[in-house]
């Protein structure tokens, strides 16, 4: 892939937007891919849905929609495209397929998993339901279609409390994220029976780190994802989904902020918030980072990495996702 004059001219408006977070030398590697992917999207009537944890060249260069997992699920149901490429992880691609079963949904790397999603199986949920008969199951969207098939309603970190309370019951089974379950329990009177899954990225943050950053940066705003340990959330000024964290920065324009989450978030939104200084102790998600421009190009060109699910699974697993989407944010 060559950085020709044609490529440079076509991609320059994108580069002007992100030049503050990307050196020119790096851009010359990404730009040919960005140019070709954007051409292919038009030729094939394809759309790229990207999670907020994708790198800036994906987030700003080729994404048609870049958002949190709730918005991506809703977007997948609305699109008129023939092909959806998920620049995210496997459960997100599966969720897109559930929301748009007639569309071709592609994932550029089938090994892009999630420690939460892999912590619980459909069989585990069946056993839980036997142990707690009649107690509804709320599953985080970070789960496989098998788990969703055993679920009453899904949630994301953007609407977990609202979803739990929408059921009008005293007790729910909430899985698989133990920390999100604890966060929800801190915000509601509904009794939460939790699973012991963790996000390998957010679990790495600790309370001491937060206090040290505050001490070194007086006045800093610290905003955390609810997948973080409870003591980290307690030490923070705000907790919310990736979309919620982005809105916090946009609306409050803090002088200095630390986003206690995956590293790419700060890079991505620095572009739209030039006056905000981002302090960046952050952790990388190895699964999200499996998605790259060359893999996206290959998957779109050859239509590989298709999400295939049998009709029965789709019919069962889409119900809790649709119930979640109807309740919204
Ligand atoms: P949200 O975008 O829903 O906050 O999800 C975070 C996440 O862990 C995705 O992997
Ligand atoms: Fe899963 Fe955590 Fe990575 Fe999100 S950041 S995909 S929850 S491992």
Short mmCIF file of C-alpha atoms and ligand atoms in Angstrom, two decimals:
data_model
loop_
_atom_site.label_atom_id
_atom_site.label_comp_id
_atom_site.label_asym_id
_atom_site.label_seq_id
_atom_site.Cartn_x
_atom_site.Cartn_y
_atom_site.Cartn_z
CA UNK A 1 0.00 0.00 0.00
CA UNK A 2 1.55 3.25 -1.15
CA UNK A 3 1.12 6.77 0.20
CA UNK A 4 0.56 8.31 -3.25
CA UNK A 5 -0.39 11.92 -3.98
CA UNK A 6 -3.95 10.78 -4.69
CA UNK A 7 -4.15 9.09 -1.28
CA UNK A 8 -2.65 12.12 0.42
CA UNK A 9 -5.15 14.48 -1.22
CA UNK A 10 -8.16 12.28 -0.48
CA UNK A 11 -7.26 11.69 3.16
CA UNK A 12 -5.87 15.11 4.07
CA UNK A 13 -9.15 16.42 5.61
CA UNK A 14 -9.09 13.47 8.03
CA UNK A 15 -5.43 14.03 8.85
CA UNK A 16 -6.00 17.72 9.54
CA UNK A 17 -8.53 16.65 12.18
CA UNK A 18 -6.25 14.23 14.00
CA UNK A 19 -2.76 15.61 13.36
CA UNK A 20 -2.40 16.55 17.06
CA UNK A 21 -2.62 12.93 18.14
CA UNK A 22 -0.83 11.32 15.20
CA UNK A 23 2.68 11.98 13.80
CA UNK A 24 2.91 12.43 10.02
CA UNK A 25 5.12 9.38 9.63
CA UNK A 26 2.44 7.19 11.20
CA UNK A 27 -0.24 8.75 9.02
CA UNK A 28 1.65 7.82 5.84
CA UNK A 29 1.30 4.16 6.87
CA UNK A 30 -2.41 4.36 7.76
CA UNK A 31 -3.66 6.67 4.98
CA UNK A 32 -3.50 4.16 2.06
CA UNK A 33 -5.61 1.70 4.07
CA UNK A 34 -8.06 4.39 5.11
CA UNK A 35 -8.46 5.53 1.51
CA UNK A 36 -9.05 2.02 0.16
CA UNK A 37 -11.42 1.02 3.00
CA UNK A 38 -13.50 4.16 2.51
CA UNK A 39 -13.73 3.43 -1.25
CA UNK A 40 -14.74 -0.18 -0.60
CA UNK A 41 -17.43 0.82 1.86
CA UNK A 42 -19.13 2.81 -0.90
CA UNK A 43 -18.70 0.07 -3.52
CA UNK A 44 -20.18 -2.59 -1.24
CA UNK A 45 -22.75 -0.51 0.65
CA UNK A 46 -20.96 -1.40 3.89
CA UNK A 47 -20.89 0.39 7.21
CA UNK A 48 -18.17 0.31 9.87
CA UNK A 49 -19.33 0.37 13.48
CA UNK A 50 -16.42 1.10 15.81
CA UNK A 51 -16.25 0.91 19.57
CA UNK A 52 -14.80 3.88 21.47
CA UNK A 53 -11.73 1.76 22.36
CA UNK A 54 -10.55 1.51 18.75
CA UNK A 55 -7.39 3.37 17.76
CA UNK A 56 -7.66 6.95 16.33
CA UNK A 57 -6.97 5.86 12.73
CA UNK A 58 -10.03 3.58 12.92
CA UNK A 59 -12.19 5.86 15.10
CA UNK A 60 -11.59 9.01 13.02
CA UNK A 61 -10.46 7.52 9.71
CA UNK A 62 -13.05 4.93 8.70
CA UNK A 63 -15.80 4.57 11.31
CA UNK A 64 -19.30 5.50 10.20
CA UNK A 65 -20.41 5.32 13.79
CA UNK A 66 -18.00 5.35 16.74
CA UNK A 67 -19.79 4.86 20.05
CA UNK A 68 -20.37 2.83 23.21
CA UNK A 69 -21.75 -0.69 23.07
CA UNK A 70 -25.38 0.38 23.61
CA UNK A 71 -25.32 2.88 20.74
CA UNK A 72 -23.59 0.34 18.46
CA UNK A 73 -26.32 -2.25 19.15
CA UNK A 74 -29.05 0.28 18.36
CA UNK A 75 -27.21 1.49 15.25
CA UNK A 76 -26.91 -2.08 13.93
CA UNK A 77 -30.71 -2.36 13.98
CA UNK A 78 -31.19 0.91 12.08
CA UNK A 79 -28.68 0.71 9.25
CA UNK A 80 -29.61 0.27 5.58
CA UNK A 81 -26.16 -1.08 4.71
CA UNK A 82 -25.79 -4.59 3.27
CA UNK A 83 -22.63 -5.32 5.24
CA UNK A 84 -21.76 -4.35 8.80
CA UNK A 85 -18.07 -4.50 9.75
CA UNK A 86 -17.63 -4.49 13.53
CA UNK A 87 -14.45 -2.74 14.61
CA UNK A 88 -14.79 -4.11 18.11
CA UNK A 89 -14.92 -7.51 19.77
CA UNK A 90 -16.80 -10.73 19.11
CA UNK A 91 -19.80 -10.15 21.39
CA UNK A 92 -20.38 -6.79 19.68
CA UNK A 93 -20.42 -8.42 16.24
CA UNK A 94 -22.81 -11.10 17.51
CA UNK A 95 -25.06 -8.41 18.97
CA UNK A 96 -25.11 -6.64 15.57
CA UNK A 97 -26.11 -9.89 13.91
CA UNK A 98 -28.91 -10.37 16.46
CA UNK A 99 -30.19 -6.88 15.77
CA UNK A 100 -29.88 -7.23 11.97
CA UNK A 101 -30.06 -10.97 11.18
CA UNK A 102 -30.57 -10.42 7.43
CA UNK A 103 -27.32 -8.43 7.12
CA UNK A 104 -23.83 -9.79 6.56
CA UNK A 105 -21.88 -9.01 9.75
CA UNK A 106 -18.09 -9.26 9.60
CA UNK A 107 -15.49 -9.25 12.37
CA UNK A 108 -11.89 -8.55 11.21
CA UNK A 109 -10.35 -10.88 13.80
CA UNK A 110 -12.36 -13.78 15.21
CA UNK A 111 -9.98 -13.97 18.20
CA UNK A 112 -11.03 -10.54 19.44
CA UNK A 113 -12.81 -11.82 22.53
CA UNK A 114 -13.51 -10.41 25.98
CA UNK A 115 -12.58 -11.67 29.46
CA UNK A 116 -16.11 -10.94 30.69
CA UNK A 117 -17.83 -12.71 27.84
CA UNK A 118 -15.64 -15.80 28.23
CA UNK A 119 -16.26 -16.00 32.00
CA UNK A 120 -19.77 -17.43 31.71
CA UNK A 121 -21.53 -20.02 29.51
CA UNK A 122 -25.14 -20.79 28.69
CA UNK A 123 -24.85 -23.88 30.91
CA UNK A 124 -23.70 -21.73 33.85
CA UNK A 125 -26.82 -19.58 33.44
CA UNK A 126 -29.09 -22.64 33.30
CA UNK A 127 -27.57 -23.86 36.59
CA UNK A 128 -28.05 -20.42 38.18
CA UNK A 129 -31.69 -20.41 37.12
CA UNK A 130 -32.15 -23.83 38.77
CA UNK A 131 -30.57 -22.48 41.95
CA UNK A 132 -32.69 -19.31 41.98
CA UNK A 133 -35.99 -20.31 40.38
CA UNK A 134 -38.14 -17.42 39.20
CA UNK A 135 -35.38 -14.81 39.61
CA UNK A 136 -34.93 -12.88 36.33
CA UNK A 137 -31.55 -12.90 34.61
CA UNK A 138 -30.00 -9.59 33.54
CA UNK A 139 -26.94 -10.13 31.34
CA UNK A 140 -24.41 -7.54 30.37
CA UNK A 141 -24.23 -7.25 26.60
CA UNK A 142 -20.61 -8.50 27.01
CA UNK A 143 -21.83 -12.12 26.76
CA UNK A 144 -22.11 -14.79 24.08
CA UNK A 145 -25.33 -15.47 22.15
CA UNK A 146 -25.65 -18.71 24.18
CA UNK A 147 -25.78 -16.73 27.41
CA UNK A 148 -28.16 -14.20 25.87
CA UNK A 149 -30.45 -17.10 24.91
CA UNK A 150 -30.85 -17.85 28.64
CA UNK A 151 -31.33 -14.19 29.57
CA UNK A 152 -34.47 -12.17 30.32
CA UNK A 153 -33.00 -8.78 29.46
CA UNK A 154 -29.58 -7.40 28.52
CA UNK A 155 -27.96 -4.20 29.71
CA UNK A 156 -24.81 -2.21 29.10
CA UNK A 157 -22.97 0.02 31.54
CA UNK A 158 -24.99 2.93 30.12
CA UNK A 159 -28.34 1.61 31.35
CA UNK A 160 -27.66 -1.21 33.88
CA UNK A 161 -29.44 0.46 36.83
CA UNK A 162 -32.41 1.50 34.70
CA UNK A 163 -32.75 -2.02 33.26
CA UNK A 164 -32.55 -3.71 36.68
CA UNK A 165 -35.19 -1.36 38.07
CA UNK A 166 -37.41 -1.72 35.00
CA UNK A 167 -38.19 -5.31 36.01
CA UNK A 168 -40.06 -4.24 39.14
CA UNK A 169 -38.73 -7.19 41.18
CA UNK A 170 -36.90 -7.48 44.51
CA UNK A 171 -34.03 -9.67 43.28
CA UNK A 172 -32.16 -10.26 40.00
CA UNK A 173 -29.34 -12.48 38.78
CA UNK A 174 -26.80 -10.09 37.23
CA UNK A 175 -23.92 -11.38 35.13
CA UNK A 176 -21.08 -11.67 34.36
CA UNK A 177 -19.32 -8.53 35.69
CA UNK A 178 -18.93 -8.63 39.47
CA UNK A 179 -17.77 -5.00 39.66
CA UNK A 180 -20.60 -3.68 37.52
CA UNK A 181 -22.96 -5.73 39.70
CA UNK A 182 -21.52 -4.03 42.79
CA UNK A 183 -21.87 -0.63 41.13
CA UNK A 184 -25.53 -1.36 40.28
CA UNK A 185 -26.13 -2.62 43.84
CA UNK A 186 -24.78 0.70 45.16
CA UNK A 187 -27.37 2.60 43.10
CA UNK A 188 -30.54 0.54 43.72
CA UNK A 189 -32.52 -1.31 46.40
CA UNK A 190 -32.94 -4.36 44.16
CA UNK A 191 -30.96 -7.32 45.55
CA UNK A 192 -28.24 -8.38 43.11
CA UNK A 193 -27.02 -11.97 42.79
CA UNK A 194 -23.70 -11.53 40.99
CA UNK A 195 -21.39 -13.69 38.90
CA UNK A 196 -17.63 -13.41 39.46
CA UNK A 197 -16.45 -12.24 36.03
CA UNK A 198 -14.07 -9.31 35.64
CA UNK A 199 -12.82 -7.13 32.84
CA UNK A 200 -9.08 -7.82 32.56
CA UNK A 201 -8.48 -4.19 31.58
CA UNK A 202 -10.42 -2.30 34.27
CA UNK A 203 -9.42 -4.75 37.02
CA UNK A 204 -5.83 -3.47 36.72
CA UNK A 205 -6.67 -0.03 38.15
CA UNK A 206 -6.31 0.54 41.87
CA UNK A 207 -7.31 3.11 44.44
CA UNK A 208 -3.73 4.18 45.27
CA UNK A 209 -3.10 5.12 41.65
CA UNK A 210 -6.16 7.40 41.76
CA UNK A 211 -5.07 9.11 44.99
CA UNK A 212 -1.50 9.59 43.65
CA UNK A 213 -2.80 11.19 40.46
CA UNK A 214 -5.04 13.53 42.45
CA UNK A 215 -2.16 14.56 44.68
CA UNK A 216 0.11 15.33 41.72
CA UNK A 217 -2.65 17.09 39.72
CA UNK A 218 -4.71 19.38 41.97
CA UNK A 219 -8.17 20.07 40.53
CA UNK A 220 -8.10 17.10 38.15
CA UNK A 221 -11.39 15.35 37.34
CA UNK A 222 -11.16 11.58 37.47
CA UNK A 223 -13.81 9.66 35.58
CA UNK A 224 -14.10 5.88 35.66
CA UNK A 225 -15.84 3.08 33.82
CA UNK A 226 -18.16 1.02 36.07
CA UNK A 227 -16.18 -2.13 35.17
CA UNK A 228 -13.49 -0.78 37.57
CA UNK A 229 -13.12 -2.10 41.13
CA UNK A 230 -15.60 -0.42 43.54
CA UNK A 231 -12.89 1.44 45.49
CA UNK A 232 -11.65 3.01 42.23
CA UNK A 233 -15.17 4.18 41.38
CA UNK A 234 -15.57 5.56 44.89
CA UNK A 235 -12.35 7.55 44.54
CA UNK A 236 -13.51 9.00 41.18
CA UNK A 237 -15.67 12.04 40.39
CA UNK A 238 -17.95 10.28 37.92
CA UNK A 239 -18.70 6.79 36.64
CA UNK A 240 -20.32 6.02 33.30
CA UNK A 241 -20.21 4.02 30.09
CA UNK A 242 -17.59 4.97 27.51
CA UNK A 243 -20.24 7.19 25.88
CA UNK A 244 -21.11 8.70 29.26
CA UNK A 245 -17.44 9.45 29.94
CA UNK A 246 -17.08 11.17 26.57
CA UNK A 247 -20.18 13.29 27.24
CA UNK A 248 -18.80 14.23 30.66
CA UNK A 249 -15.65 15.64 29.06
CA UNK A 250 -17.55 17.41 26.25
CA UNK A 251 -20.07 19.00 28.61
CA UNK A 252 -17.77 19.90 31.52
CA UNK A 253 -14.56 20.76 29.64
CA UNK A 254 -12.35 20.08 32.70
CA UNK A 255 -8.90 21.63 32.56
CA UNK A 256 -7.35 18.24 33.36
CA UNK A 257 -8.98 14.84 33.26
CA UNK A 258 -8.01 11.22 33.75
CA UNK A 259 -10.21 8.62 32.08
CA UNK A 260 -9.89 5.42 34.09
CA UNK A 261 -10.40 3.05 31.17
CA UNK A 262 -8.85 1.76 27.93
CA UNK A 263 -6.05 3.91 26.49
CA UNK A 264 -7.51 4.83 23.10
CA UNK A 265 -10.40 6.77 24.63
CA UNK A 266 -8.23 9.75 25.56
CA UNK A 267 -6.51 9.83 22.15
CA UNK A 268 -9.84 9.68 20.34
CA UNK A 269 -11.55 12.47 22.17
CA UNK A 270 -8.54 14.74 22.55
CA UNK A 271 -9.27 15.66 18.92
CA UNK A 272 -12.67 17.17 19.78
CA UNK A 273 -11.56 18.62 23.11
CA UNK A 274 -8.32 20.49 22.35
CA UNK A 275 -8.42 22.56 25.56
CA UNK A 276 -8.63 19.57 27.88
CA UNK A 277 -5.40 18.04 29.18
CA UNK A 278 -5.63 14.26 29.43
CA UNK A 279 -3.52 12.55 32.11
CA UNK A 280 -3.04 9.06 30.79
CA UNK A 281 -2.30 6.18 33.10
CA UNK A 282 -4.49 3.75 31.18
CA UNK A 283 -4.61 0.09 30.21
CA UNK A 284 -4.82 -1.49 26.77
CA UNK A 285 -7.46 -4.08 25.89
CA UNK A 286 -5.55 -6.79 23.99
CA UNK A 287 -8.80 -7.91 22.35
CA UNK A 288 -9.81 -4.49 21.03
CA UNK A 289 -6.23 -3.98 19.82
CA UNK A 290 -6.47 -7.10 17.61
CA UNK A 291 -8.52 -5.00 15.18
CA UNK A 292 -6.26 -3.15 12.74
CA UNK A 293 -6.67 -1.34 9.41
CA UNK A 294 -5.02 -4.15 7.35
CA UNK A 295 -7.37 -6.72 8.94
CA UNK A 296 -10.41 -4.50 8.31
CA UNK A 297 -9.39 -4.07 4.68
CA UNK A 298 -8.86 -7.80 4.22
CA UNK A 299 -12.18 -8.69 5.80
CA UNK A 300 -14.13 -6.13 3.77
CA UNK A 301 -12.38 -7.00 0.50
CA UNK A 302 -12.82 -10.78 0.85
CA UNK A 303 -15.92 -10.72 3.06
CA UNK A 304 -14.27 -13.01 5.59
CA UNK A 305 -14.90 -13.28 9.33
CA UNK A 306 -18.65 -13.57 8.89
CA UNK A 307 -20.74 -14.08 12.03
CA UNK A 308 -22.82 -17.18 11.45
CA UNK A 309 -25.56 -18.16 13.90
CA UNK A 310 -28.38 -20.64 13.52
CA UNK A 311 -31.93 -19.32 13.25
CA UNK A 312 -33.02 -20.75 16.59
CA UNK A 313 -30.19 -19.05 18.49
CA UNK A 314 -30.88 -15.75 16.73
CA UNK A 315 -34.57 -15.92 17.60
CA UNK A 316 -33.88 -16.63 21.28
CA UNK A 317 -30.84 -14.43 21.84
CA UNK A 318 -32.25 -11.32 20.18
CA UNK A 319 -35.19 -11.05 22.60
CA UNK A 320 -33.19 -9.73 25.60
CA UNK A 321 -31.23 -7.35 23.35
CA UNK A 322 -34.42 -5.95 21.82
CA UNK A 323 -35.94 -5.54 25.29
CA UNK A 324 -32.85 -3.58 26.30
CA UNK A 325 -32.96 -1.41 23.17
CA UNK A 326 -36.64 -0.60 23.81
CA UNK A 327 -35.75 0.77 27.25
CA UNK A 328 -32.73 2.66 25.90
CA UNK A 329 -30.30 4.82 27.84
P1 LIG B 1 -19.32 0.53 26.94
O1 LIG B 1 -18.91 1.12 25.65
O2 LIG B 1 -20.71 0.00 26.87
O3 LIG B 1 -19.11 1.42 28.10
O4 LIG B 1 -18.47 -0.80 27.14
C1 LIG B 1 -17.21 -0.89 27.58
C2 LIG B 1 -16.58 -2.14 27.23
O5 LIG B 1 -16.02 -2.79 28.02
C3 LIG B 1 -16.57 -2.58 25.89
O6 LIG B 1 -15.68 -3.56 25.79
FE1 LIG B 2 -13.91 -7.07 27.42
FE2 LIG B 2 -12.74 -5.42 29.11
FE3 LIG B 2 -11.78 -5.60 26.65
FE4 LIG B 2 -14.15 -4.44 27.10
S1 LIG B 2 -12.17 -3.71 27.77
S2 LIG B 2 -13.65 -5.96 25.50
S3 LIG B 2 -14.91 -5.64 28.81
S4 LIG B 2 -11.82 -7.24 28.17
#
